[in-house]
XYZ file of C-alpha atoms in Angstrom:
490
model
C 164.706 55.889 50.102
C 163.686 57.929 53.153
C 166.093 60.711 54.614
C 166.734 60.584 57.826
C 164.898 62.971 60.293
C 166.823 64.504 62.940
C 164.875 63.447 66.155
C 166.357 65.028 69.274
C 167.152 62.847 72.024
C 164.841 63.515 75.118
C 167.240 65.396 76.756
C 167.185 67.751 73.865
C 163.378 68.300 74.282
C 162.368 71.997 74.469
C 161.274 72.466 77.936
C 158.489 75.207 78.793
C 160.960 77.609 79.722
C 163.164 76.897 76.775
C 160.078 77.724 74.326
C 159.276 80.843 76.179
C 162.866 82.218 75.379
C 162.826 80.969 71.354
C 159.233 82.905 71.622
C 161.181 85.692 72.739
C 162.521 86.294 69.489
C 160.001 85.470 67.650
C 158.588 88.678 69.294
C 161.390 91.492 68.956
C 161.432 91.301 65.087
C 157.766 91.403 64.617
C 157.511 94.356 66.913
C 160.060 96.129 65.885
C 158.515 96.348 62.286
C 155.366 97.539 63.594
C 156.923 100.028 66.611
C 157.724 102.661 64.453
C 154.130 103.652 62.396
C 153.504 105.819 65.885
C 156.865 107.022 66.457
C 157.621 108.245 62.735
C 155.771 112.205 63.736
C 158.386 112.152 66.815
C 161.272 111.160 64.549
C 161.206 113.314 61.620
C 160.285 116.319 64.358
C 163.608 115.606 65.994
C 165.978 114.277 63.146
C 163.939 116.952 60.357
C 163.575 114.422 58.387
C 161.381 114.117 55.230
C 158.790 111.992 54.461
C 160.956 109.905 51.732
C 163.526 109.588 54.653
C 161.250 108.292 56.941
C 159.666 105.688 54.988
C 163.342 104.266 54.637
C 163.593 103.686 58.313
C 160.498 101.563 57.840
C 161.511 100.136 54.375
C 165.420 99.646 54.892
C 164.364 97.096 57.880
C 161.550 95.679 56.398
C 163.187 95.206 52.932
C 166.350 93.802 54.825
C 164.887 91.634 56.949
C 162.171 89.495 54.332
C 165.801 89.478 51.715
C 167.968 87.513 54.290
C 165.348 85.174 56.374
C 165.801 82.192 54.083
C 169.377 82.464 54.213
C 169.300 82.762 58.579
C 167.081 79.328 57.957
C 170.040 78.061 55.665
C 172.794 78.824 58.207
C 170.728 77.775 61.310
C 170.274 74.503 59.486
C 174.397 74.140 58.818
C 176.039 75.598 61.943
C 173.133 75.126 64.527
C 170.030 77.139 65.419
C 171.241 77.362 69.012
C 173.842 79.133 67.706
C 172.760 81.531 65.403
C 169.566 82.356 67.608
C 172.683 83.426 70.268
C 174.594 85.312 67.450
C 170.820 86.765 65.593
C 169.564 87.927 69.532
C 173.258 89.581 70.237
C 173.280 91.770 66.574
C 169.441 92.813 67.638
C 170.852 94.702 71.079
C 173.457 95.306 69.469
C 171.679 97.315 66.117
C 168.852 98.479 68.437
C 170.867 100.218 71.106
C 172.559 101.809 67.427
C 168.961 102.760 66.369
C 168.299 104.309 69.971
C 171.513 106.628 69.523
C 171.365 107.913 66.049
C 172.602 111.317 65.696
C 170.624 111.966 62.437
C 168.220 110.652 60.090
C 170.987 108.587 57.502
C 172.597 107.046 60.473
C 169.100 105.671 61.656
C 168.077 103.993 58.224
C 171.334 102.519 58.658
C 170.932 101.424 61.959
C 167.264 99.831 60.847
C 168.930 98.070 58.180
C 171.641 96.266 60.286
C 168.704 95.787 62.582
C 166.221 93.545 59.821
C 169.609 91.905 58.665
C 169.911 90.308 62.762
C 166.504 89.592 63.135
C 167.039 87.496 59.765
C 169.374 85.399 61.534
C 167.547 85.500 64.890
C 163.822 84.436 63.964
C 163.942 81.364 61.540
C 165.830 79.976 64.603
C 162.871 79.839 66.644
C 160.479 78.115 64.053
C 163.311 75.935 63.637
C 164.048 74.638 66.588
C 160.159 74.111 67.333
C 160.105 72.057 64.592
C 163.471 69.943 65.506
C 162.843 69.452 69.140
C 159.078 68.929 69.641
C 156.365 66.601 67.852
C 152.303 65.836 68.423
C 150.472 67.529 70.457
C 153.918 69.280 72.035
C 154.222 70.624 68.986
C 150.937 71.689 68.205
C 150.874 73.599 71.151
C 153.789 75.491 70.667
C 153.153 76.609 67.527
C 149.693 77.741 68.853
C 152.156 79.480 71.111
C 153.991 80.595 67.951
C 151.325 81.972 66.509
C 149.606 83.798 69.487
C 152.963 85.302 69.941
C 153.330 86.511 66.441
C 150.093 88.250 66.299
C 150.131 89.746 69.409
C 153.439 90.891 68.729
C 152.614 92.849 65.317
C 149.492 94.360 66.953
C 151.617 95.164 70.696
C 154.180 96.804 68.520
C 151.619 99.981 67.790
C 150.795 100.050 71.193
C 154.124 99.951 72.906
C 155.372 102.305 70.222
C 152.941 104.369 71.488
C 153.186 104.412 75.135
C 156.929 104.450 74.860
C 156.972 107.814 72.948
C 154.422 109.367 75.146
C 156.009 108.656 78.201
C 159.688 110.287 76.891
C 161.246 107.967 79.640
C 164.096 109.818 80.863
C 163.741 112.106 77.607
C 164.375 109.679 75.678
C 161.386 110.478 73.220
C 160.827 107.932 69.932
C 164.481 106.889 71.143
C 162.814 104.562 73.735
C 161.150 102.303 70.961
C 164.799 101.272 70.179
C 166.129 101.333 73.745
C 163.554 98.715 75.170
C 164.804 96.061 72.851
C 168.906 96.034 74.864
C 167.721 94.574 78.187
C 165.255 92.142 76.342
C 168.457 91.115 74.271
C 169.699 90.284 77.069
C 167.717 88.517 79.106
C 167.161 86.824 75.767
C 170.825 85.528 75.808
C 170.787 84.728 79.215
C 168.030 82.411 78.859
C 169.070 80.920 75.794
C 172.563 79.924 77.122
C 170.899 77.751 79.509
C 167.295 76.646 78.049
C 167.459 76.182 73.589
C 169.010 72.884 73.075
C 171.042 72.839 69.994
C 170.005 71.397 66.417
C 171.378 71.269 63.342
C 170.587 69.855 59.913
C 171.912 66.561 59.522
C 173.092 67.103 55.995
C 174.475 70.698 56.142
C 174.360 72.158 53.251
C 176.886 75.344 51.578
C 175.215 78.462 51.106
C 173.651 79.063 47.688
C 175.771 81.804 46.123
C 173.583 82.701 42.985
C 170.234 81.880 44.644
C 170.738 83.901 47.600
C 171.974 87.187 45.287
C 169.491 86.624 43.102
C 166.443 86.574 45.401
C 167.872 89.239 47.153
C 167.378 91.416 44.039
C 163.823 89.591 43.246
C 162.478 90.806 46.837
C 164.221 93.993 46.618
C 163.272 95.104 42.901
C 159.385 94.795 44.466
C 159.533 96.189 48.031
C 161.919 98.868 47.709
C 159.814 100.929 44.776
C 156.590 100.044 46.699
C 157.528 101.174 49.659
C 159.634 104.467 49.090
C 157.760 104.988 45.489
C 155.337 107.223 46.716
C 157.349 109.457 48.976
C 159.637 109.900 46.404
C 157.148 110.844 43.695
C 157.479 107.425 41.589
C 160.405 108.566 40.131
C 161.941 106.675 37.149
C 164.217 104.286 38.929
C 161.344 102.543 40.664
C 159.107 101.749 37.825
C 162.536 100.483 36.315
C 162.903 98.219 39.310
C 159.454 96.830 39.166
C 159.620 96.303 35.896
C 162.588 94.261 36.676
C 160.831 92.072 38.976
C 159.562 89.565 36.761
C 162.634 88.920 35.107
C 164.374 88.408 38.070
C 161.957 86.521 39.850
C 161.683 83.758 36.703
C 165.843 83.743 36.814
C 165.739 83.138 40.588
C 163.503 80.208 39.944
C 164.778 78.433 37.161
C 168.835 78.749 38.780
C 167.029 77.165 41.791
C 165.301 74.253 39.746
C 168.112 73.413 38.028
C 170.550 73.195 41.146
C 167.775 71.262 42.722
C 167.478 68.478 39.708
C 170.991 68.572 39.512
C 171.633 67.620 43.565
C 168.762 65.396 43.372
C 170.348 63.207 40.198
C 173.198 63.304 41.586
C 172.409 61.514 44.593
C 170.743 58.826 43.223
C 168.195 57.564 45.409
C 168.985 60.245 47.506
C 166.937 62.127 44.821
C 164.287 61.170 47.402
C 164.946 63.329 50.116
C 165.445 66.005 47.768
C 162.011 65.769 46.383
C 161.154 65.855 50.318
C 162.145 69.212 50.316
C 166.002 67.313 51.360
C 169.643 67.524 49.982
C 170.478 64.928 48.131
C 173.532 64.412 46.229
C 176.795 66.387 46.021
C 175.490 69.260 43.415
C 174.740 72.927 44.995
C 171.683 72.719 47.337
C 169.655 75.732 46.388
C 168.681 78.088 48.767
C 164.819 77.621 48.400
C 164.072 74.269 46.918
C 161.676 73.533 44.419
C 160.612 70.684 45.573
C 159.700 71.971 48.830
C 156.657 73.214 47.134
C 155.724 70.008 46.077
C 154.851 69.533 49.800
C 150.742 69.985 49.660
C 150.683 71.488 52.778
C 153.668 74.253 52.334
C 151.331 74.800 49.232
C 148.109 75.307 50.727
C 149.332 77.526 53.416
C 151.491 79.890 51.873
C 148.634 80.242 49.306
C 146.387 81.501 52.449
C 149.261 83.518 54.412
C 149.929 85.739 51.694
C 146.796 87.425 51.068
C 146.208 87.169 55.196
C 149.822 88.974 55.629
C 148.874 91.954 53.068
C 145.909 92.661 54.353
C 147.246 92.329 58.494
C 150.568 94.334 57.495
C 148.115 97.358 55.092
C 145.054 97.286 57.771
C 148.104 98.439 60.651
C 149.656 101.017 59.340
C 146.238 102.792 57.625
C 144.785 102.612 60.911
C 147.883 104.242 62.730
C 147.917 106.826 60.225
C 143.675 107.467 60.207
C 143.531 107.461 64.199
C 146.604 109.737 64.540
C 145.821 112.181 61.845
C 142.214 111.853 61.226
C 140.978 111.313 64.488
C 143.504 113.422 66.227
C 144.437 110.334 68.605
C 147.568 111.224 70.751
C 150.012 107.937 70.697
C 148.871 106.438 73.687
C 145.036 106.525 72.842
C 145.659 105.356 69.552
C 147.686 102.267 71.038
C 145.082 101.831 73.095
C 142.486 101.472 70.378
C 144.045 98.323 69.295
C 144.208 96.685 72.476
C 140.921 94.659 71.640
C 142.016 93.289 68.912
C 145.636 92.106 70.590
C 143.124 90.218 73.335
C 141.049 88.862 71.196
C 144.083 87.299 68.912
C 146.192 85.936 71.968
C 142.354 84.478 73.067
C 141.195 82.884 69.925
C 144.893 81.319 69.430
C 145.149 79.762 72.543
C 141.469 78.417 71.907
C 141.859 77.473 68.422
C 143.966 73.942 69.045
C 140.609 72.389 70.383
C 138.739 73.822 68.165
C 141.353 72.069 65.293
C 141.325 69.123 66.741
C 137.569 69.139 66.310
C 136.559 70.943 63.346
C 140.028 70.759 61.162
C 140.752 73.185 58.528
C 136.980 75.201 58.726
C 138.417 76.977 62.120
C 140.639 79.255 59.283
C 137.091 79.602 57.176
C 135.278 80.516 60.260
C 137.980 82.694 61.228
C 138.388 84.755 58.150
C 133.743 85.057 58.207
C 134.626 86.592 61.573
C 137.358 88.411 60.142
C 135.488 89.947 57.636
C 131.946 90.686 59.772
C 134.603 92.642 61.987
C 136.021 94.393 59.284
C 132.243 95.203 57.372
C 131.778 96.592 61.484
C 134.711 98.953 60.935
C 133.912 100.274 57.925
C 130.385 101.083 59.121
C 130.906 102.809 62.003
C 133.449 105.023 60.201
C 131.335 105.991 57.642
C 128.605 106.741 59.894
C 130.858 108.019 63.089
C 133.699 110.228 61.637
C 135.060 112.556 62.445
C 133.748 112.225 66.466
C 134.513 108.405 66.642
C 135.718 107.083 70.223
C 137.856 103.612 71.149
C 134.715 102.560 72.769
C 132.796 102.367 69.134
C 135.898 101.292 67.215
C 135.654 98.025 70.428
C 133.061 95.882 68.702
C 134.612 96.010 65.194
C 138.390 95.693 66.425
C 137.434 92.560 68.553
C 136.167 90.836 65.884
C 138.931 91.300 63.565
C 141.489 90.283 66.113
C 139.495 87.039 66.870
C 139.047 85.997 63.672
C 142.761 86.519 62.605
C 143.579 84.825 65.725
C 141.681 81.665 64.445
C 143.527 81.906 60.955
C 147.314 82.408 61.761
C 148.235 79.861 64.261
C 146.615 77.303 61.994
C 148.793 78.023 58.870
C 151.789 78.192 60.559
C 150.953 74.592 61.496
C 149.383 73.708 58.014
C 152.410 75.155 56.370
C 155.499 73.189 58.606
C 153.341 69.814 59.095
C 155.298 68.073 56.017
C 158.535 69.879 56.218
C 161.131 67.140 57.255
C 163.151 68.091 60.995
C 166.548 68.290 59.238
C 165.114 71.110 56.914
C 163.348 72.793 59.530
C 165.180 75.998 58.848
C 164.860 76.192 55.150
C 161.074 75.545 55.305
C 160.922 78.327 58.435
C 162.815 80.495 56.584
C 160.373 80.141 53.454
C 157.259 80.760 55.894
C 158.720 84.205 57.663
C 159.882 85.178 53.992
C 156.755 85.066 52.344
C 154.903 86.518 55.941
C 157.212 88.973 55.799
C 157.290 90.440 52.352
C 153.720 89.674 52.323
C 153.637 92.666 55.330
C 155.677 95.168 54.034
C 153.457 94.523 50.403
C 150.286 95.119 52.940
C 152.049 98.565 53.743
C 152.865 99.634 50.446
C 149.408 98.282 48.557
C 146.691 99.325 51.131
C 148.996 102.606 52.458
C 149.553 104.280 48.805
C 145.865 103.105 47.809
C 144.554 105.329 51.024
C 147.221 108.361 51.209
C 146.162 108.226 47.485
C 142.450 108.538 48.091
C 142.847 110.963 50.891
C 143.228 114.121 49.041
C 140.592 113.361 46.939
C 137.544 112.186 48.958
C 138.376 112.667 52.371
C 140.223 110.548 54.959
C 137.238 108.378 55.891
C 135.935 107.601 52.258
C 139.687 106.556 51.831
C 139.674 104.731 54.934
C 136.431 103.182 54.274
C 137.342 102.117 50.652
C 140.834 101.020 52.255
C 138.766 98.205 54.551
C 136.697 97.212 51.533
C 139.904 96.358 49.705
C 141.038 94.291 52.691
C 138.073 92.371 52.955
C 138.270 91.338 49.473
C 141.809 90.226 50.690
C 139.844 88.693 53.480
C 137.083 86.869 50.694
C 140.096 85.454 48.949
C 141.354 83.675 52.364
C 137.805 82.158 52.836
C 137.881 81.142 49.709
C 141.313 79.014 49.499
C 140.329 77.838 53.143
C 137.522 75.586 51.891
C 140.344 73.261 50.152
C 141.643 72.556 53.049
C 141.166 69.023 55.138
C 138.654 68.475 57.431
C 141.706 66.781 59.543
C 144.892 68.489 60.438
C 148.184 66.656 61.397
């Protein structure tokens, strides 16, 4: 038996203004985990903070934010994504005008953490409510949209983080990276109130007690060690909590299997809709169901999007760290450095729907080639350029990274959601930004402790060079999953 889809009437449609506002916070969160990497020198300068304390203003948001996205998804789905987008974009000003006016270093990591626990709620609301209110080509488009405005966003972050601190607006210093965010919030809300149509899951479902503690652990056992870990000196409690990981990721999933057969049997043939990634039956709905992943297209992208995200989320912060402290960059010019490779993303992803339509699933293989030749550019110029290297010979190499990751990332987000059924929009949104997410902040901690490691040893641009090689073999793997996929997209 089918389950019902939740199909908006046309009066809930997403108009063009209503999309630009969702898109709106799909932005804030994304550039708010990025804004920082430039602004961290300015911060521990003023706050004297050390390095350990530091990397928890990056972690505590970053860890925060990937534990609770599935469970924003979960509560957008039961008490409307309208709603929580309002409730998600008010907690952002809210934390960020907290962030902006933190008397000392504690209060800030604080501040960041209340901060990635509202953009949990606020950005599986926008994926949602795509997904609810739009279909075809509308919906194609937007995610395009979605996607353009999630790359751009993690690349703008560096360089707004950048101009922001180097302008000290009002003398406000790295304060202003938090500051802009209040009169975005609320514009944000203003917009909203009149423009997101409300949706909701038409089978609400409870929040999952024991699967939401326990993958809070699972993500927090691996990104808290791997991204404080090396500030800290790997001290004992870290290689306990990795060690942990396992475990806790293999209880996570079985607690989650078993509610999922259980609400599926006990439906009946509402078993059906469970299997479509659904609630059927009157048992606990688990937060992240199994049976979503029997979906082949979840499967196939999330298998792409996670090697993608590591290497995106490691290649950004080496790069702020190796033009700020290798090159000698001020912020501004090493913001600036990156703009090539924010055009050529927002370019190749508003391209890349024809080019779909056309050529299917190879636009992600020719996309990570690109990818990759721009990455091989990078590395060679470094090697041969350093210590004297300009923006003007980092151009070439950072415009064909950015256009080849805009071909890939627009396209999974699209590959991934295609099967996910309307009234579990949020769940399956909140699985996508989850794995993106921790995917990121794995990217910092993998590719950022393999070069600060290398540094001493052979030099910042051996380490940065070796750094890039390591990405690209991210990179290979991507190319390599990307042939599976069809020559026809839906």
């Amino acid at each position: 038996m089918n389950v019902p889809s939740v199909r908006p009437p046309a009066a809930a449609a997403l108009s063009p203004v209503g999309l630009a506002t969702v898109l709106i916070g799909a932005a804030l969160p994304l550039i708010d985990f990025f804004i920082v990497n430039v602004a961290l020198p300015a911060m521990g300068r003023d706050l004297r903070a050390g390095e350990a304390v530091l990397e928890l203003v990056v972690a505590g948001y970053g860890v925060a934010y990937a534990v609770l996205l599935v469970l924003g998804g979960r509560l957008g789905d039961s008490f409307g994504r309208r709603r929580l987008y309002l409730t998600g974009m008010a907690a952002f000003g809210v934390t960020s005008l907290a962030c902006g006016l933190a008397p000392d270093a504690w209060t800030l990591v604080a501040a960041r953490v209340a901060q990635g626990a509202a953009a949990a709620l606020l950005l599986p609301q926008v994926l949602a409510t795509i997904h609810a209110t739009t279909s075809g080509p509308r919906r194609a488009r937007a995610l395009s949209l979605y996607g353009a405005t999630a790359g751009l966003s993690m690349v703008a972050g560096q360089i707004l983080g950048g101009l922001l601190v180097a302008a000290d607006v009002a003398g406000t210093g790295w304060r202003a990276v938090f500051l802009v965010n209040v009169p975005v919030a609320l514009v944000g809300l203003a917009l909203a109130l009149r423009t997101v149509p409300e949706t909701r899951s038409e089978r609400p479902a409870g929040v999952d007690v024991p699967g939401t503690l326990l993958l809070a652990a699972t993500l927090i056992a691996l990104l808290l060690p791997l991204t404080e870990g090396r500030a800290a000196g790997w001290p004992v409690w870290t290689w306990v909590s990795l060690a942990l990981f396992p475990l806790l990721a293999a209880a996570f999933w079985t607690v989650e299997r078993r509610a999922d057969r259980a609400a599926a049997g006990a439906g009946g043939p509402a078993g059906d809709g469970a299997r479509a990634g659904g609630a059927g039956g009157s048992g606990r709905v688990p937060l992240v169901p199994p049976s979503l992943f029997e979906l082949p297209g979840l499967r196939r992208g999330l298998a792409l999007i996670l090697p993608f995200s590591i290497g995106f989320g490691g290649f950004m912060f080496v790069i702020a760290v190796a033009l700020q402290q290798g090159l000698r960059y001020g912020p501004v010019a090493a913001g600036l450095a990156l703009v090539p490779m924010a055009v050529a993303f927002f370019t190749a992803s508003l391209v890349q729907p024809r080019l779909v339509a056309r050529f299917g699933g190879a636009v992600v293989t020719a996309g990570g080639l690109v990818q990759a030749l721009g990455l091989g550019l990078l590395a060679v110029t470094v090697a041969r350029g350093w210590p004297g290297l300009s923006g003007w010979e980092l151009l070439p190499g950072m415009l064909l990274a950015g256009l080849g990751q805009g071909f890939q990332l627009p396209v999974l987000f699209r590959i991934i959601l295609a099967d996910v059924p309307a009234e579990r929009a949020g769940v399956g949104s909140g699985v996508l930004v989850t794995a993106q997410q921790a995917a990121l902040a794995l990217g910092v901690a993998t590719l950022g402790t393999l070069f600060l490691s290398l540094e001493p040893s052979v030099g910042m641009r051996d380490a940065l060079v070796w750094t890039l090689g390591a990405q690209l073999a991210a990179v290979a793997l991507t190319v390599g999953l990307s042939l599976r996929l069809p020559r026809s997209l839906s």
